[in-house]
Coordinates of C-alpha atoms in Angstrom, one line a residue:
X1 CA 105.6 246.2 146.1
X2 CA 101.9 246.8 145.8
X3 CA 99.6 244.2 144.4
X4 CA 96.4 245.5 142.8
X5 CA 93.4 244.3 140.8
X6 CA 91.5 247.1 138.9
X7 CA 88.3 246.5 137.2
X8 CA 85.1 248.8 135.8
X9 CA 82.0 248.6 134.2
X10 CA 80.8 245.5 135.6
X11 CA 77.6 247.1 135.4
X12 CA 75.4 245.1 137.8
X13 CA 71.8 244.7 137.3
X14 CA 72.1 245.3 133.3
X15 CA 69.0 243.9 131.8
X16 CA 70.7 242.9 128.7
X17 CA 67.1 244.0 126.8
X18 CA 68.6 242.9 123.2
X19 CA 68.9 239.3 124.5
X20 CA 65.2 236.8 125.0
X21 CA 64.3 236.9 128.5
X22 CA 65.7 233.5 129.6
X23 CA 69.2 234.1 128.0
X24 CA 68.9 238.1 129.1
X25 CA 68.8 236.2 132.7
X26 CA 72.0 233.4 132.5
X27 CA 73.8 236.5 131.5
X28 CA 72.8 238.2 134.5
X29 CA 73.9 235.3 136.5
X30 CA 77.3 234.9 134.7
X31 CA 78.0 238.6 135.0
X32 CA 77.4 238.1 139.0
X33 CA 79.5 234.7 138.6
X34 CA 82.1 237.0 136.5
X35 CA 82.5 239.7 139.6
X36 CA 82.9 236.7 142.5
X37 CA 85.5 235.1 140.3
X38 CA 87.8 238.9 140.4
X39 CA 86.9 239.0 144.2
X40 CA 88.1 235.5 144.2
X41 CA 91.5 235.9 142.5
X42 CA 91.7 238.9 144.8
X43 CA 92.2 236.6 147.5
X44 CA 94.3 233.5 145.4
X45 CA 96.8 236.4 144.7
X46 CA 96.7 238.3 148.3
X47 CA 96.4 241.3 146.4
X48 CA 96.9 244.7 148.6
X49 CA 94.0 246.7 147.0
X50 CA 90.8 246.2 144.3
X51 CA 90.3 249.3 142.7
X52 CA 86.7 249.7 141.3
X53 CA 86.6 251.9 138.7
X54 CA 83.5 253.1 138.1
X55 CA 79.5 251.7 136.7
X56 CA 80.1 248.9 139.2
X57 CA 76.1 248.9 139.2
X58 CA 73.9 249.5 135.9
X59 CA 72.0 252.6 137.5
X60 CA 72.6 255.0 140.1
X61 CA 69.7 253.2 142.7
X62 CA 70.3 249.3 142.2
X63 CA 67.6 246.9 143.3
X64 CA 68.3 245.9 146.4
X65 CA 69.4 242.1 145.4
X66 CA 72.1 243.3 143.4
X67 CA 73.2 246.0 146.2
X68 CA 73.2 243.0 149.0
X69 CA 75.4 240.7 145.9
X70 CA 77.9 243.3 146.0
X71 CA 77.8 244.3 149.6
X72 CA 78.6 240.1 150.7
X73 CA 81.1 240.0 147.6
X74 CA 82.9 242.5 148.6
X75 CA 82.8 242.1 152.7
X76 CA 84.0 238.3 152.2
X77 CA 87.7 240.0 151.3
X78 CA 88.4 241.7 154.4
X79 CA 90.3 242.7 155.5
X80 CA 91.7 243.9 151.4
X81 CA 90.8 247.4 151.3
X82 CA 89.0 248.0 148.3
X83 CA 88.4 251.9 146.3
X84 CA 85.7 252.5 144.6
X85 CA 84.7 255.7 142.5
X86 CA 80.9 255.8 140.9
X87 CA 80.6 256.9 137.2
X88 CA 78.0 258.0 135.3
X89 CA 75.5 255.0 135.1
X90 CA 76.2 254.6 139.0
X91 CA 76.8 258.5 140.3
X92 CA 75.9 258.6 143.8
X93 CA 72.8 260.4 144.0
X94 CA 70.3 260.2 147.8
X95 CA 69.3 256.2 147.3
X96 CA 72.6 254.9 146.3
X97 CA 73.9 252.4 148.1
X98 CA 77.0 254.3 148.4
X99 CA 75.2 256.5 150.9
X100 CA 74.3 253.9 153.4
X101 CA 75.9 254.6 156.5
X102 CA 77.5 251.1 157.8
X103 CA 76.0 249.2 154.8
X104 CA 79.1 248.5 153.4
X105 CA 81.7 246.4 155.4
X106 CA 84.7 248.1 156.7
X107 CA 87.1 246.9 154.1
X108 CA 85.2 249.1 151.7
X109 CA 86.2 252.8 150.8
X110 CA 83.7 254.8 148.5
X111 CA 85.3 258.3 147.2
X112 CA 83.1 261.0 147.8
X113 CA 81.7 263.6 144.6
X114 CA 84.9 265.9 145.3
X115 CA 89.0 265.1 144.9
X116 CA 89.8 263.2 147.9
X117 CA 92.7 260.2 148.5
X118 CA 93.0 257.4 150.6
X119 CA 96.0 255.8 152.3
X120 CA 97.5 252.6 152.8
X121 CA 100.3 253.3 155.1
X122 CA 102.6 250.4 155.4
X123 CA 102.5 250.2 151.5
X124 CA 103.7 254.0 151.2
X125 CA 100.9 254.5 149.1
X126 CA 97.9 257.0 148.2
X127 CA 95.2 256.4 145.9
X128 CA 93.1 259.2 144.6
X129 CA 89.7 259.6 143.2
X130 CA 86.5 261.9 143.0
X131 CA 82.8 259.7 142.4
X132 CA 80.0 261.0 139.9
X133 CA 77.2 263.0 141.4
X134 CA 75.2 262.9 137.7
X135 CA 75.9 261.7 134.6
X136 CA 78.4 263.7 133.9
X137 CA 81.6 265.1 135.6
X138 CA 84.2 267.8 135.1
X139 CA 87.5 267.8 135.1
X140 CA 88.9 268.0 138.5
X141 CA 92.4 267.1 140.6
X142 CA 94.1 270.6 138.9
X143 CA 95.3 271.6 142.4
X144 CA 96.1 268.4 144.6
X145 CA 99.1 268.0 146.2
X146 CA 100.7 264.5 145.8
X147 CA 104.3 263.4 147.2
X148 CA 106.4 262.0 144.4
X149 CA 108.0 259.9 147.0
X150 CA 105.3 258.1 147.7
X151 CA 103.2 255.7 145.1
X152 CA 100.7 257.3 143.8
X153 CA 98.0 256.0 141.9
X154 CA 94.6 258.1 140.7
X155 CA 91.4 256.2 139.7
X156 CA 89.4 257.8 137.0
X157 CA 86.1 257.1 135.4
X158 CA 86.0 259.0 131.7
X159 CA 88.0 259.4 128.6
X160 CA 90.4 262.9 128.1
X161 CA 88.3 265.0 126.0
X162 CA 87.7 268.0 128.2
X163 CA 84.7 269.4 125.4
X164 CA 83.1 266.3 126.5
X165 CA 80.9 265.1 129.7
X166 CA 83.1 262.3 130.9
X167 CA 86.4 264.4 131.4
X168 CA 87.7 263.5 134.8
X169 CA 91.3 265.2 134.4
X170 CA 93.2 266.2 131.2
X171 CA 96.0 264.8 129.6
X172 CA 98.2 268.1 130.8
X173 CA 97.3 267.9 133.9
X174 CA 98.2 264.1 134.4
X175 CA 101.1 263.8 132.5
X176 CA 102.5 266.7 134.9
X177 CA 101.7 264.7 138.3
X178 CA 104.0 262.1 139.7
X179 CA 101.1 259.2 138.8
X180 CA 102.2 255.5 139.0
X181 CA 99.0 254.6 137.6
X182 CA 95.9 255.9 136.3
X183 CA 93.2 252.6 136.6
X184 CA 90.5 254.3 134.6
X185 CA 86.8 252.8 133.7
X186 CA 84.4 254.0 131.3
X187 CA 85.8 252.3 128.2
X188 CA 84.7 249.0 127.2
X189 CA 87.6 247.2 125.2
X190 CA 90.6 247.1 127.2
X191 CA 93.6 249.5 126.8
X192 CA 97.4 249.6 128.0
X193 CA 98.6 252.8 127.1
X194 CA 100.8 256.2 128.4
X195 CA 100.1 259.5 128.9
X196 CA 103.5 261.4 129.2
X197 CA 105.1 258.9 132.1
X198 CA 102.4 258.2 133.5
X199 CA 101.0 254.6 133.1
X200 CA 97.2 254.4 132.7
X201 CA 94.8 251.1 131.7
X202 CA 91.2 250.8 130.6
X203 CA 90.2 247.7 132.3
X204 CA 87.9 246.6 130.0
X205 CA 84.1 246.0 130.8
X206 CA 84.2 243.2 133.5
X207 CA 82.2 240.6 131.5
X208 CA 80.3 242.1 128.2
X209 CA 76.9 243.6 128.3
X210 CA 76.5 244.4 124.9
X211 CA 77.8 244.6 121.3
X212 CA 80.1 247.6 121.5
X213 CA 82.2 245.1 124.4
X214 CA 83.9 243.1 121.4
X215 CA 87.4 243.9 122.4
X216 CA 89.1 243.1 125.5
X217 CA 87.5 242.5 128.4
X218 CA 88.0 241.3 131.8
X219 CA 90.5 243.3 134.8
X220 CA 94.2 244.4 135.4
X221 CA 96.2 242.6 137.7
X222 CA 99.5 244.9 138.7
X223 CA 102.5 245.1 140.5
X224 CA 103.8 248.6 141.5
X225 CA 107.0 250.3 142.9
X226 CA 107.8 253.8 143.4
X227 CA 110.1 253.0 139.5
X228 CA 108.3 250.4 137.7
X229 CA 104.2 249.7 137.1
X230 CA 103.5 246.0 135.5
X231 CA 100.0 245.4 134.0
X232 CA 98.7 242.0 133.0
X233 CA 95.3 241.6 131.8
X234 CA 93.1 238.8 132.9
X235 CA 90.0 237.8 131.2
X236 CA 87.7 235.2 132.9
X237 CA 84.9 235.6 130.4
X238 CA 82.7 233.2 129.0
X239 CA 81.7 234.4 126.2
X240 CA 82.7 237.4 123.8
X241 CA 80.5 239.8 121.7
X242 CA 81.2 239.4 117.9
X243 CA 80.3 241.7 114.9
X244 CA 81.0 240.3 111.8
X245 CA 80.7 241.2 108.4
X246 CA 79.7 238.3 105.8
X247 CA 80.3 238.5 102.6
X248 CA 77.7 235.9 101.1
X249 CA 77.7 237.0 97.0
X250 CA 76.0 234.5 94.8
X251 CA 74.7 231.6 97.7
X252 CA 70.9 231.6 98.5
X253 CA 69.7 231.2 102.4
X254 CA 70.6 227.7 102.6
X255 CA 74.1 228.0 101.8
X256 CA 74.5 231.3 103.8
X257 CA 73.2 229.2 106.7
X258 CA 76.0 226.8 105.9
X259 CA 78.9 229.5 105.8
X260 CA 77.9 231.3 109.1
X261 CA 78.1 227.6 111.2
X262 CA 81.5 228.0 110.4
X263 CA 81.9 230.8 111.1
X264 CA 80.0 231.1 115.0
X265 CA 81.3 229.7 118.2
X266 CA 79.2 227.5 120.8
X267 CA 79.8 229.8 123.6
X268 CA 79.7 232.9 121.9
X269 CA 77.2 236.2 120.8
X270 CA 77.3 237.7 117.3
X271 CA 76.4 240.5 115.1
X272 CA 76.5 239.5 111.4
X273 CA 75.8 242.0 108.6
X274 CA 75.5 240.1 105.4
X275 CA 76.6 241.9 102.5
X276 CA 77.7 241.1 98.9
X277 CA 75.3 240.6 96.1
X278 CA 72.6 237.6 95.8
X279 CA 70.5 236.5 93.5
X280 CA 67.5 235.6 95.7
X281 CA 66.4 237.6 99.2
X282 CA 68.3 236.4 102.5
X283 CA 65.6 235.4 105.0
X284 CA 67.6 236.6 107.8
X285 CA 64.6 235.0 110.6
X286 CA 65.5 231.8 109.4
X287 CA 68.8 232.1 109.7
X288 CA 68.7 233.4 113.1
X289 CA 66.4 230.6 114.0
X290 CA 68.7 228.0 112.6
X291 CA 71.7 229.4 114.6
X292 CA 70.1 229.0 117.9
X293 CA 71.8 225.3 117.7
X294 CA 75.3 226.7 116.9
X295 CA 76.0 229.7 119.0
X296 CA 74.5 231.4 122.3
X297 CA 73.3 234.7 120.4
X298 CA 73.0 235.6 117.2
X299 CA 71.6 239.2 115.1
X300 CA 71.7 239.1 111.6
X301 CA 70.8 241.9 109.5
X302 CA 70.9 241.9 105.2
X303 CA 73.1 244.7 103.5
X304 CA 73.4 242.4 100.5
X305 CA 71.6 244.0 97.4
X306 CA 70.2 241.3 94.5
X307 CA 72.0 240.7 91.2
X308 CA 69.9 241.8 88.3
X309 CA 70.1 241.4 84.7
X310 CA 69.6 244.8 83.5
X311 CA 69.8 244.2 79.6
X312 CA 67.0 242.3 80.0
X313 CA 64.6 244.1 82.4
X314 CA 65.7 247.2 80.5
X315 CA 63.8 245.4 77.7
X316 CA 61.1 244.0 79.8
X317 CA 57.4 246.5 79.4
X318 CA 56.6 246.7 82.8
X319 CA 57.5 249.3 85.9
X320 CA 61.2 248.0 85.9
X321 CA 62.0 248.5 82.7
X322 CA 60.3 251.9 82.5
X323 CA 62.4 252.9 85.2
X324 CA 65.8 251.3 83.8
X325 CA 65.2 253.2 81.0
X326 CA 64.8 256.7 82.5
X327 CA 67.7 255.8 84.5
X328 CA 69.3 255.3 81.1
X329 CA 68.4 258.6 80.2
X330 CA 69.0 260.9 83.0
X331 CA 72.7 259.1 83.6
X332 CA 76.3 259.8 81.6
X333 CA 78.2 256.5 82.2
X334 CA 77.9 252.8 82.9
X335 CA 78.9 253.0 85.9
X336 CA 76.4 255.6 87.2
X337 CA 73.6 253.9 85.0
X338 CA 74.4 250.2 86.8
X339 CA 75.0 252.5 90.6
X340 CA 71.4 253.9 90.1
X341 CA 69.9 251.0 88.6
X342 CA 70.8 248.9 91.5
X343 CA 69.9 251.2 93.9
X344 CA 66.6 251.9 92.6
X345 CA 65.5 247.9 91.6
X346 CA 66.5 246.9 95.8
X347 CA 64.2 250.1 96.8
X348 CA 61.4 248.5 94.8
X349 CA 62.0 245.3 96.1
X350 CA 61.2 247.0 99.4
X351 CA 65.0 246.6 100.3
X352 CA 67.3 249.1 102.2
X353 CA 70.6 249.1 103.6
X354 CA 70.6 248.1 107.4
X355 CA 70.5 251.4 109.5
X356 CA 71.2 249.4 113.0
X357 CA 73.1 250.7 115.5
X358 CA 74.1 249.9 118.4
X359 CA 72.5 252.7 121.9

């Protein structure tokens, strides 16, 4: 049997720029703290390979602090052979660390920018990959020869749509290859899944870096024969990105404030959109400010629109009442009167719908 942990995006050297600089930096420590713990386990379990999957680093030319974290990390497993593959934020390019002749300790196997495989005899297995050399790759592995009585298992950095820049291999050509594992990276939120027979996992991103990494997270540990692959996903995390939408009709600031304490955790970084309608404006700095005491991180953007009484600012002689009333005229039902209306009152209360998203 073959004992394996497979993990990707750790993404190294992130700057976190959404987060103030004091908590952009504990992040950067716990994401370091995150990697040593999967090295760790790698030894508590004995495992017979860590696969790498991909954006181990943030960029393609790391600062040298976070090259030397990785290089003692990973030379204080040997003699565990880990794989590693580069993907797009870390393609090997002239100063990547990848390139260093001897700068890596023995233990450690980089795949070069063209299909190649790796060995590990006494476990009768071969494990395949092909590293970035840009930001993008194509996909590859269409004519490789692999014994089906062997175990094979083919680490990938990408999703499967070939019109696309991340394409390592396609679905056709892997569900046709005798694959007892496709450990692939590029993917955030962790993913067990098929394709044909062959068994394939998204990690997950090591430890989150950002709002889009609000699903699973964390690394594989597996145990492979030549007939059966078992997955279990670990998550040492500690702490999870959120996005929440709030629903906060009818309660002022105050009591939003009160509804979104019960809603955060301690540990914990969230995205709330508030929506609904309110009868006063949300001051969504305050909020923010207030949550500093409840929960690690917190963005909060308004989508709610104000209540109005149109009857009576219909009546009213001023700018909103003219315009209700042309609204009246130029509309053919209630419902498109009141859609209009609304819309057009929150526009001259300077208030639009939140156009965040997340890069």
């Amino acid at each position: 049997m073959l004992r394996i942990v497979h993990c990707a995006d750790v993404h190294i050297g992130s700057s976190f720029g959404r987060l103030p600089s004091h908590l952009a930096s504990l992040r950067a420590e716990e994401q370091r703290a995150a990697f040593m713990d999967t090295v760790n386990y790698c030894k508590e379990k004995s495992v017979d390979a860590l696969l790498i999957c991909g954006d181990l680093f943030d960029s393609p030319n790391p600062l040298k602090k976070d090259a030397e974290f990785v290089r003692k990390a990973l030379s204080s497993i040997s003699p565990v052979p880990v794989f590693i593959i580069s993907g797009n934020h870390d393609y090997i390019c002239p100063d990547s660390p990848f390139l260093k002749e001897g700068y890596f300790s023995d233990n450690v196997h980089i795949f070069p920018c063209f299909d190649h495989f790796f060995e590990i005899p006494e476990k009768n297995t071969v494990i395949y990959g092909k590293s970035y050399n840009s930001t993008v790759t194509k996909a590859s592995f269409t004519d490789m020869p692999l014994d089906e009585n062997k175990i094979n298992i083919m680490c990938l950095h990408g999703d499967f749509n070939t019109a696309g820049d991340y394409a390592p291999i396609s679905r056709e050509v892997l569900s046709s290859l005798p694959i007892n594992y496709a450990p692939m990276g590029h993917i955030h939120n962790g993913e067990i899944f098929e394709v044909g027979n062959v068994k394939c996992a998204y990690s997950g991103a090591l430890d989150g870096t950002g709002f889009d990494d609000d699903g699973i997270t964390g690394f594989i540990y597996g145990e492979i024969t030549e007939n059966e692959t078992k997955l279990f996903p670990v998550s040492l995390s500690k702490r999870h990105y959120h996005n929440i939408s709030c629903d906060i009709s009818g309660e002022d600031t105050e009591k939003s404030l009160q509804k979104l304490k019960s809603i955060v955790h301690s540990e914990d970084l969230y995205k709330i959109i508030l929506v609904g309608e309110t009868t006063d404006e949300i001051n969504t700095e305050f909020l923010e400010n207030e949550l500093k005491a409840y929960c690690f991180y917190a963005e909060i953007y308004d989508d709610t629109s104000l209540s109005y009484d149109f009857d009576a600012i219909e009546k009213e002689e001023s700018l909103r009442g003219e315009f209700l009333r042309e609204v009246r005229k130029l509309t053919s039902s209630e419902e498109e009167f009141i859609l209009s209306s609304k819309t057009g009152l929150d526009a001259l209360m300077g208030k639009i719908p939140s156009m965040e998203v997340d890069v």
